Coordinates of C-alpha atoms in Angstrom, one line a residue:
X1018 CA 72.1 -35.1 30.3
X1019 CA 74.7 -33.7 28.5
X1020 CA 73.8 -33.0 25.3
X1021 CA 77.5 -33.4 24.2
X1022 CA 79.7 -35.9 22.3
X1023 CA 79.2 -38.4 24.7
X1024 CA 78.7 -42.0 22.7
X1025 CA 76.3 -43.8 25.4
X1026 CA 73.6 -40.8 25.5
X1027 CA 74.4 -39.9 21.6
X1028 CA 72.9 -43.7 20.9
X1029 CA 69.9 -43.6 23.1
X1030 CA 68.6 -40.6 22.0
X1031 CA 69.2 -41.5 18.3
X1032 CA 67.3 -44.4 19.2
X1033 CA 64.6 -42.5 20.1
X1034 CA 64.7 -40.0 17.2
X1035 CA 64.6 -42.8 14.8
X1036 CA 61.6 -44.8 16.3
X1037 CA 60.0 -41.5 16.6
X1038 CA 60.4 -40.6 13.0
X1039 CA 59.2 -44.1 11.6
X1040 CA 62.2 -46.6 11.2
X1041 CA 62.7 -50.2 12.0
X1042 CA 64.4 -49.9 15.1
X1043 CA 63.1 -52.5 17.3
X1044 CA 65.4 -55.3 17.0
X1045 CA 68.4 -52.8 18.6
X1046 CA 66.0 -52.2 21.8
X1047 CA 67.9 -54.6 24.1
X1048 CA 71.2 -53.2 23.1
X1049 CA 69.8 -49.3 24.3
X1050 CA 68.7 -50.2 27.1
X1051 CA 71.6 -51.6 28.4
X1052 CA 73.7 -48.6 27.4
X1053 CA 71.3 -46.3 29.0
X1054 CA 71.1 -48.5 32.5
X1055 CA 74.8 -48.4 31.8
X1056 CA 75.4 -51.5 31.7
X1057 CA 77.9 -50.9 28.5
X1058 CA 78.0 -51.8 24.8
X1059 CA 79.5 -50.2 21.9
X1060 CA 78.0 -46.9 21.1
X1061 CA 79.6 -46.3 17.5
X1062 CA 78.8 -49.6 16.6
X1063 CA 75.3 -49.4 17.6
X1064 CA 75.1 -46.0 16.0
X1065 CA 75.9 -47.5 12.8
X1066 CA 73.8 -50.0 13.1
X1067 CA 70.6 -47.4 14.1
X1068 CA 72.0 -45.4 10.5
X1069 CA 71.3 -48.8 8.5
X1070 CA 67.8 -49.0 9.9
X1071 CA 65.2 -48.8 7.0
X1072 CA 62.0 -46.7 7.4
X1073 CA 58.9 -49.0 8.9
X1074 CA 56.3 -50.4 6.1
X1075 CA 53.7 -48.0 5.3
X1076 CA 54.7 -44.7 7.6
X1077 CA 51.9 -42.3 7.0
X1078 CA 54.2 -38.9 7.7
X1079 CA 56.3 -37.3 4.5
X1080 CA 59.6 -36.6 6.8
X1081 CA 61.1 -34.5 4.2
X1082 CA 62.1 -30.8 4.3
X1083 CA 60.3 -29.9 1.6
X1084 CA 58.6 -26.4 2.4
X1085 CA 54.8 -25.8 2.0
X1086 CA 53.6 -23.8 -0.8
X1087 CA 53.9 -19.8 -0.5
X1088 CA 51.2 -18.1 0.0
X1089 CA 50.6 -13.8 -0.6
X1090 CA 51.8 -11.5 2.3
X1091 CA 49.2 -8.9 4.2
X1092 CA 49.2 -5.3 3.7
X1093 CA 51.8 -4.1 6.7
X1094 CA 50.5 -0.5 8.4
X1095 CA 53.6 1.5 8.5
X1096 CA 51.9 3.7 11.4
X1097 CA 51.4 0.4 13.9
X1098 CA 54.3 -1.2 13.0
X1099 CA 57.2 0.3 15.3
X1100 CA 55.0 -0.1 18.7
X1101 CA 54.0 -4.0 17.4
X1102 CA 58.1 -4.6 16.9
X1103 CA 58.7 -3.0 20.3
X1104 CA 56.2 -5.8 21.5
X1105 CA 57.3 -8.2 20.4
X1106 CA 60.9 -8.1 21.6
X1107 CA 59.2 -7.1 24.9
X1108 CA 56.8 -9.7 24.8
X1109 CA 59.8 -12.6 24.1
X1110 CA 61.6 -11.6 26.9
X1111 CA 58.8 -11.3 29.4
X1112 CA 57.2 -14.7 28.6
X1113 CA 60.4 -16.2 28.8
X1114 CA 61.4 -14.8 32.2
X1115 CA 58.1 -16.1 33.3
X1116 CA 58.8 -19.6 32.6
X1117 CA 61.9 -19.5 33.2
X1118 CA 62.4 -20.9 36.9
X1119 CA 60.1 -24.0 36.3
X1120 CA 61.9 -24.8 32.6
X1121 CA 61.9 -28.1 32.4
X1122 CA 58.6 -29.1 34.6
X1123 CA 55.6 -31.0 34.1
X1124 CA 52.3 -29.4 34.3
X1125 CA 51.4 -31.1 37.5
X1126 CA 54.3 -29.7 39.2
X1127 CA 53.7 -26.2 38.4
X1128 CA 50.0 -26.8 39.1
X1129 CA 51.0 -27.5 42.6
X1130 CA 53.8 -25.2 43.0
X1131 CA 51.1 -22.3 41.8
X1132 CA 48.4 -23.4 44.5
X1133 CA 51.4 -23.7 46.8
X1134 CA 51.2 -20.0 46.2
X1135 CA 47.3 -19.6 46.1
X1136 CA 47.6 -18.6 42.4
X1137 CA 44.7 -19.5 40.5
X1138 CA 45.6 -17.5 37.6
X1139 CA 49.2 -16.4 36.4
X1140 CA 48.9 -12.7 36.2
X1141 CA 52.8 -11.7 37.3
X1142 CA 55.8 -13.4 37.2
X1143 CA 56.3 -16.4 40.3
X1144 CA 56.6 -15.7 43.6
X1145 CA 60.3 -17.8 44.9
X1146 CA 58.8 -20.5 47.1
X1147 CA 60.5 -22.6 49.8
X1148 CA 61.4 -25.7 48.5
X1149 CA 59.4 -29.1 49.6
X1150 CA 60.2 -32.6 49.3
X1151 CA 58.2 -33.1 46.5
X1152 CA 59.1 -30.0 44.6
X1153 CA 61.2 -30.4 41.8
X1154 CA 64.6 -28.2 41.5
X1155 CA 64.3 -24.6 40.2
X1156 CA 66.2 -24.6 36.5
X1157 CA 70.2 -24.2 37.7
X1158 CA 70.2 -21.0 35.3
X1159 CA 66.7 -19.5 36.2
X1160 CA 67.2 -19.0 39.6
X1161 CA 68.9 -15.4 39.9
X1162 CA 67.0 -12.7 39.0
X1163 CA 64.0 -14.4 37.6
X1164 CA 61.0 -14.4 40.6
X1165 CA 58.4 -11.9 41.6
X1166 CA 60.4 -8.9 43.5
X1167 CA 64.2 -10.3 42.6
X1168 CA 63.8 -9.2 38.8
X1169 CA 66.1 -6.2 37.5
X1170 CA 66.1 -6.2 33.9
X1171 CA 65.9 -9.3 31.9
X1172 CA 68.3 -12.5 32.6
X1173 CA 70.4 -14.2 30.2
X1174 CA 68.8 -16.9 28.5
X1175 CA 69.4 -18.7 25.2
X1176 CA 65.8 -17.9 23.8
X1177 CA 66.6 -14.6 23.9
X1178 CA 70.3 -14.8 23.1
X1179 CA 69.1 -16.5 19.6
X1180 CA 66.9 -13.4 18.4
X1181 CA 69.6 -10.7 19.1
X1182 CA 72.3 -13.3 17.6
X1183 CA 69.6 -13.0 14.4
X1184 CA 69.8 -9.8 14.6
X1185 CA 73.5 -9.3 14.1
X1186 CA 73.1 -11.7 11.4
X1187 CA 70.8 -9.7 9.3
X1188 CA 72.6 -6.4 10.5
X1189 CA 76.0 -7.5 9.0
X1190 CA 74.7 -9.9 5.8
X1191 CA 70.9 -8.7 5.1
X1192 CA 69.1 -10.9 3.1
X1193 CA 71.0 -12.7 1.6
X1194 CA 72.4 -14.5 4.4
X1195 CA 73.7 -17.8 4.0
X1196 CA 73.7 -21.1 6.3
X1197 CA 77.3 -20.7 6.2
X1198 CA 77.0 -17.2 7.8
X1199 CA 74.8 -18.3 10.7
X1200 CA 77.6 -21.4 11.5
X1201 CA 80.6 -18.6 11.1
X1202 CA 78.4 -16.4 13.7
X1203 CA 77.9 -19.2 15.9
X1204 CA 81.8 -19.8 16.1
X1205 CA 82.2 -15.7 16.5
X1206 CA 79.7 -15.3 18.7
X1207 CA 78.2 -18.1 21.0
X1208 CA 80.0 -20.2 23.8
X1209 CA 79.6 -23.4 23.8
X1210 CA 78.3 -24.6 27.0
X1211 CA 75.8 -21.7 26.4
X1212 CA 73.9 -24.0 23.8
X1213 CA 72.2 -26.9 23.9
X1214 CA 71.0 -29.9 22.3
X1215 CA 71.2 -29.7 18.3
X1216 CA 73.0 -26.4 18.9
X1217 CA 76.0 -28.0 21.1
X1218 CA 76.3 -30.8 18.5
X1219 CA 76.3 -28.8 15.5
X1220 CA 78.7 -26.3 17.1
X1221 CA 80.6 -29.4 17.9
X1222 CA 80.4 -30.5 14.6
X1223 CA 81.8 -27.2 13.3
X1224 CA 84.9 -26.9 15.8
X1225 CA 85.6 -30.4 14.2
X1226 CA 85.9 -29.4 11.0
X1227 CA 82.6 -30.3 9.3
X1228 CA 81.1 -28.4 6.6
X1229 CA 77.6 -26.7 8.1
X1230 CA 75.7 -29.1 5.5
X1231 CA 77.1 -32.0 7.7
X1232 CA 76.5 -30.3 10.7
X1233 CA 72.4 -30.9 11.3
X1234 CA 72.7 -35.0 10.5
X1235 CA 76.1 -35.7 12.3
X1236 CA 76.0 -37.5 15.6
X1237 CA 73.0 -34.8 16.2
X1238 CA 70.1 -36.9 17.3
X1239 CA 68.3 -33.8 18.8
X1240 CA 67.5 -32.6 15.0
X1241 CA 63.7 -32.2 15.6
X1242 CA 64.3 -30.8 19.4
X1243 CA 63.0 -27.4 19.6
X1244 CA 66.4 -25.5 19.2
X1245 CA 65.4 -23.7 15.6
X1246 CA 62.0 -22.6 16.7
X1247 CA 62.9 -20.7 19.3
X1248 CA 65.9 -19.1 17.1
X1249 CA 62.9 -18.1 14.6
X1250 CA 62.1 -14.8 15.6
X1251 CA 63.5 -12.2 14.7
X1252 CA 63.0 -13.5 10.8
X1253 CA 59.3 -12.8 11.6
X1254 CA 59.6 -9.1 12.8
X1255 CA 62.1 -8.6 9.1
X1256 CA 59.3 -9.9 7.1
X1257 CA 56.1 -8.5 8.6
X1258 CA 52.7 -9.9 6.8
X1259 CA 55.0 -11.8 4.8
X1260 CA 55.0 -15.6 6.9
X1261 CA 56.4 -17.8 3.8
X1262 CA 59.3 -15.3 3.2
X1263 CA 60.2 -15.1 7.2
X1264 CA 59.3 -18.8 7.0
X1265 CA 61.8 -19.5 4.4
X1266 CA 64.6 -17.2 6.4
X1267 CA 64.1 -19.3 9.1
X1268 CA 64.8 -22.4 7.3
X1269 CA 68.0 -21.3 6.1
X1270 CA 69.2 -20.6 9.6
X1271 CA 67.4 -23.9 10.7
X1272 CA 69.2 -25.9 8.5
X1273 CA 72.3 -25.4 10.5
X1274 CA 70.9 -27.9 13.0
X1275 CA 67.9 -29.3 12.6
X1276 CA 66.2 -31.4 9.7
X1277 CA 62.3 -32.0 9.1
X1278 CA 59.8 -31.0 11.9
X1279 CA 63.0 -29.4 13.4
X1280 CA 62.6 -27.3 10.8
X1281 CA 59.2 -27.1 10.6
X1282 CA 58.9 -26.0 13.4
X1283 CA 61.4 -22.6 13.2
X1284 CA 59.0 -22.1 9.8
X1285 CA 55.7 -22.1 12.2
X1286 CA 57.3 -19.6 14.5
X1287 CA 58.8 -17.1 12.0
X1288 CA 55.3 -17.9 10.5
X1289 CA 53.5 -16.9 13.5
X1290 CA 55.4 -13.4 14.5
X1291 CA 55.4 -11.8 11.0
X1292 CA 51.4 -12.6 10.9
X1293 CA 51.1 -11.2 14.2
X1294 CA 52.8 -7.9 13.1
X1295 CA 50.0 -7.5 10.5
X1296 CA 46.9 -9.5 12.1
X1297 CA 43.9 -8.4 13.6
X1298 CA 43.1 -12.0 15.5
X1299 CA 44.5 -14.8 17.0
X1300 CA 42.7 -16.5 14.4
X1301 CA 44.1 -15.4 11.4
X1302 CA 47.6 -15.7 13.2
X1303 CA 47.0 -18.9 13.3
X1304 CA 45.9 -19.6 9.8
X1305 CA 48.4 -18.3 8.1
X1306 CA 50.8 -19.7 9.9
X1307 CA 49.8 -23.1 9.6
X1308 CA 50.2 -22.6 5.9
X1309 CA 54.1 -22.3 5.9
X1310 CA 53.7 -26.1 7.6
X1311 CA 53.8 -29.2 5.1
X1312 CA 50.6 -30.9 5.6
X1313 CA 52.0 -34.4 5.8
X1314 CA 54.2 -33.6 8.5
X1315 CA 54.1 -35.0 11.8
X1316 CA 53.7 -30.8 13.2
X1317 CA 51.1 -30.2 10.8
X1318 CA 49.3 -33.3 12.7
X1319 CA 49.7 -32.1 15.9
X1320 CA 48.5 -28.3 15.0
X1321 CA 45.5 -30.0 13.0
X1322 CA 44.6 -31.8 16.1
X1323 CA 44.5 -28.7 18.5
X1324 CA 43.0 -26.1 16.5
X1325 CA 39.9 -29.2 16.2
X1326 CA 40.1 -29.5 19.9
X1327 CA 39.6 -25.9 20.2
X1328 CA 36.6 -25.7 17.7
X1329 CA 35.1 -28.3 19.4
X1330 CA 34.8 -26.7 22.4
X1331 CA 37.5 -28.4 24.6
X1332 CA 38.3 -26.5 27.6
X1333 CA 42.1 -25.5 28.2
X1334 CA 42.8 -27.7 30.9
X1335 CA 41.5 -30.9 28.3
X1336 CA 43.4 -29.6 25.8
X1337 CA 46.3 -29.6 27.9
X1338 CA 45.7 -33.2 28.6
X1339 CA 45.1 -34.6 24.9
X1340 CA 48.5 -33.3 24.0
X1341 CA 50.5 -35.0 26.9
X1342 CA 48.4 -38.0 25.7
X1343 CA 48.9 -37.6 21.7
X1344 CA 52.3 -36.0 22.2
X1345 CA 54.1 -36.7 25.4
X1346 CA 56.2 -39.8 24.1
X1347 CA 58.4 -36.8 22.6
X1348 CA 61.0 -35.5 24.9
X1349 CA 60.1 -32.4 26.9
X1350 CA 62.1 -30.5 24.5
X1351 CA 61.5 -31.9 21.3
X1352 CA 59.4 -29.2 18.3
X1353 CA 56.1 -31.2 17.5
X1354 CA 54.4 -31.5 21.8
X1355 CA 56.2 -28.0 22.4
X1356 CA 54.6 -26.3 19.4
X1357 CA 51.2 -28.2 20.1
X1358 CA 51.6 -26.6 23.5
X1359 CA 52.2 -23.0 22.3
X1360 CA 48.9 -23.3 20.1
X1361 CA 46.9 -24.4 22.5
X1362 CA 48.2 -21.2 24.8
X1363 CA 47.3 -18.9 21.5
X1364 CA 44.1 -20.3 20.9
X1365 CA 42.9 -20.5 24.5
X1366 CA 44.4 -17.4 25.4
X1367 CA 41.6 -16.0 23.3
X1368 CA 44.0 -12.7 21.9
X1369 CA 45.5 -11.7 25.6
X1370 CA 49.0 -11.4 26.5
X1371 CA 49.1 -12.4 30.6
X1372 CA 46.3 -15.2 30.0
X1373 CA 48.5 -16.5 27.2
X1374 CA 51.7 -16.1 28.6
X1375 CA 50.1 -17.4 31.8
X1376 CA 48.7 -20.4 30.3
X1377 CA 51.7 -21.2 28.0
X1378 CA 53.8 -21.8 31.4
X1379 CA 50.8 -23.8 32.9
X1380 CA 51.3 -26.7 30.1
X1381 CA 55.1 -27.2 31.6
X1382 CA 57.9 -28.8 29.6
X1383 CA 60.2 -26.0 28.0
X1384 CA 58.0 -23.2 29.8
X1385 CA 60.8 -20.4 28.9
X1386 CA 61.1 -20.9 25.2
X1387 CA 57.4 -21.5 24.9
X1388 CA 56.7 -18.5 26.8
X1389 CA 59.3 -16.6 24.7
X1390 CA 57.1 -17.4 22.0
X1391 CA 54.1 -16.8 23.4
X1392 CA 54.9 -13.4 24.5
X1393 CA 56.8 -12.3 21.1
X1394 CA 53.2 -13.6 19.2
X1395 CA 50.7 -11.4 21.9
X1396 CA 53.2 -8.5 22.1
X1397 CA 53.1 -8.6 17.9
X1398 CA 49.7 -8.8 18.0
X1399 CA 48.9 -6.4 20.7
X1400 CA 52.0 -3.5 20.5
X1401 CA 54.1 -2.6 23.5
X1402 CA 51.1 -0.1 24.9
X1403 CA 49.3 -2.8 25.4
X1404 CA 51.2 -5.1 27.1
X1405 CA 50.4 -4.6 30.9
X1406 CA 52.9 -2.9 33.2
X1407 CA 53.1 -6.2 35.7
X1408 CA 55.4 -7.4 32.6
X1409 CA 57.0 -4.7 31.3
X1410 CA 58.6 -2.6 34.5
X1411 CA 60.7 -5.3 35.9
X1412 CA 62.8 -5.7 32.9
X1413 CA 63.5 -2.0 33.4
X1414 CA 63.7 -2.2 29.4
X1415 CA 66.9 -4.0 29.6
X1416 CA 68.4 -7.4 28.4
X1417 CA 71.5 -9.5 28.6
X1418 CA 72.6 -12.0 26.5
X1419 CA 75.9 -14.1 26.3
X1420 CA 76.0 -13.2 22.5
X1421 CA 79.9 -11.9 22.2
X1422 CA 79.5 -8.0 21.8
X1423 CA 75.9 -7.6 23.3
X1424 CA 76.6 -8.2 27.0
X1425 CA 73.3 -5.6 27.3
X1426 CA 71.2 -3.9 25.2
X1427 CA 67.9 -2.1 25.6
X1428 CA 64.7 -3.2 24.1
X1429 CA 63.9 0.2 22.6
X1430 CA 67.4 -0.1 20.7
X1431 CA 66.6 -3.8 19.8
X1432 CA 63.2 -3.1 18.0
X1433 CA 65.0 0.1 16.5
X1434 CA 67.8 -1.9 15.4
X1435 CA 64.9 -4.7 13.9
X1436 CA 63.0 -1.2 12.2
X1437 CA 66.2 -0.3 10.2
X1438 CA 66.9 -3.6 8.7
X1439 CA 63.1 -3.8 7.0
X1440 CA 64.0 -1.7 3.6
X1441 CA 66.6 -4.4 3.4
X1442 CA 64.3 -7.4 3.9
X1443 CA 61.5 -5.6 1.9
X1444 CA 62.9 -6.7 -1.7

């Protein structure tokens, strides 16, 4: 797949967006699946005809993007603070070199690649196996520099990329940063085959011409992937105890690209890190973060469903398995089965970083951005101290990114660069 301005792939995936989302779709089935067996059609027309499509009688979900009520921030320690930063960034970039060479796997693949290994438990980053014939390929990117032993500071990925593009956001516009800004730092910053999904087409959308309001609901039908949530971060570690301001930040960067539980999503994340910074459990992490989610949304479902699963006693490995059955009709990278999959990881993980991180990439799918978040959440929570030295001495405290300007950059001058902007962000 693409992800591009291809017509053929642009209409299936709308398709699927649009049934997914509650609309009357049905009657254009025929016509898509032709067009994905390649057996032609006309894309635009068919896209036009999927934009007339009325919403389906009686759809139980509010799809709007209308935010969830704020609630009060936590008292933030000053003393803890810096070290709980420093975690965090160190914590995004080790959960997502974890998952990194299995991105894009199911669960049972990993499973067996990891008693392939005779892992039982994920307690370092994954050994580089000989391929077999059932073995899926390694991620194209994740291959170099990513496995036990082969690691020398932290790869390029986009999960990361995102966070210190944030960063030089809020460095050169504070605050008061504007959608526009975020699509002129795209264009400055980012290149294009470097992003993906409802980044590519609403960079695509830009170099066109389009305004950045246009940009999310354009040709985009990736608008509730998982693209903003894993750009959320860094509005978390600006608004520490404060998850409906870093919430509301990360809608306004959101917006960009992504519409509803898109953006939902990037809320829950922002949501989750600034509670982190402040929290004393996974629990109330988790509270409070559900709070910045609309409770008719489709997320707020899925979040619903696995904190109940977890209070009712559900082990992680049937917990696992209710959200590929609830949740698996989305694509492997779409916000609401992804998210549902980072929960479960929090909850299970029961407040520790390598069982977290470790049980994040056991649940497959997007296993570097949901380890990205995983990690930035525990390392919040925990502080750089305490994250173990398996994860921290590989990345030899270094990080590349493909962001134009910051080839490299260390995390200690990350997290200080994050501690500076928070007078800023404080008002």
């Amino acid at each position: 797949m693409h992800f591009d301005a291809v017509g053929d792939e642009l209409a299936v995936h709308e398709f699927s967006q649009l049934q997914e989302s509650g609309f009357d779709v049905a009657r254009l089935q025929p016509a898509v699946a032709r067009l994905a067996a390649g057996e032609g059609g006309d894309a635009n027309a068919l896209l036009a005809e999927l934009a007339a499509s009325p919403r389906v009688p009686g759809w139980p979900w509010d799809e709007t993007d209308d935010p969830a009520p704020a609630i009060p921030p936590s008292p933030v320690d000053p003393a803890t603070l810096p070290d709980r930063i420093h975690g965090a960034w160190l914590g995004r970039a080790a959960g997502c070199l974890l998952g990194k060479p299995v991105e894009g796997w199911s669960w049972p693949q990993i499973e067996r690649y990891l008693e392939r290994a005779g892992i039982e438990a994920v307690e370092d980053y994954l050994p580089r196996l000989e391929p077999d014939a059932e073995q899926p390929p390694f991620n194209a990117s994740g291959e170099v520099g990513t496995f036990r032993g082969e690691i020398d500071g932290m790869a390029r990925d986009d999960d990361v990329d995102y966070t210190i593009l944030a960063l030089t956001l809020a460095e050169r516009h504070g605050s008061s940063f504007t959608t526009e800004d975020v699509a002129a730092a795209w264009l400055r910053c980012l290149p294009y085959h470097q992003v993906f999904t409802a980044e590519r087409a609403a960079m695509r959308n830009l170099v066109n011409g389009m305004a950045p309001a246009e940009a999310a609901t354009t040709r985009n039908p990736y608008r509730e992937w998982i693209g903003a949530l894993i750009r959320a971060d860094l509005w978390g570690y600006v608004k520490p105890g404060d998850p409906s301001a870093a919430a509301a930040l990360a809608e306004r960067d959101a917006r960009l690209s992504h519409t509803a539980n898109g953006i939902h999503g990037a809320r829950w994340a922002a949501a989750l890190v600034a509670s982190a910074l402040v929290a004393g459990d996974v629990a109330e992490v988790v509270a409070r973060a559900r709070a910045v989610v609309p409770d008719r949304s489709r997320l707020a479902g899925a979040l619903d469903a696995v904190v109940g699963w977890h209070e009712a006693g559900m082990t992680f490995s049937e917990a696992r398995d209710a959200v590929v059955r609830d949740y698996g009709h989305y694509s492997d990278v779409h916000t609401i089965n992804n998210a549902a999959m980072i929960l479960v990881a929090v909850l299970w993980g029961e407040g520790d970083f390598t069982a977290s991180t470790g049980l994040v990439v056991r649940c497959g799918w997007d296993t570097d951005s949901n380890g990205a978040t995983v990690g930035s959440v525990l390392g919040a929570l925990l502080g750089r101290e305490a994250i173990p030295s398996v994860w921290a001495d590989p990345l030899r405290g270094h990080v590349r990114s493909a962001v134009f300007g910051e080839a490299t950059n260390s995390l200690d001058d990350l997290a200080a660069r994050t501690l500076a902007l928070l007078p800023a962000f404080s008002v």
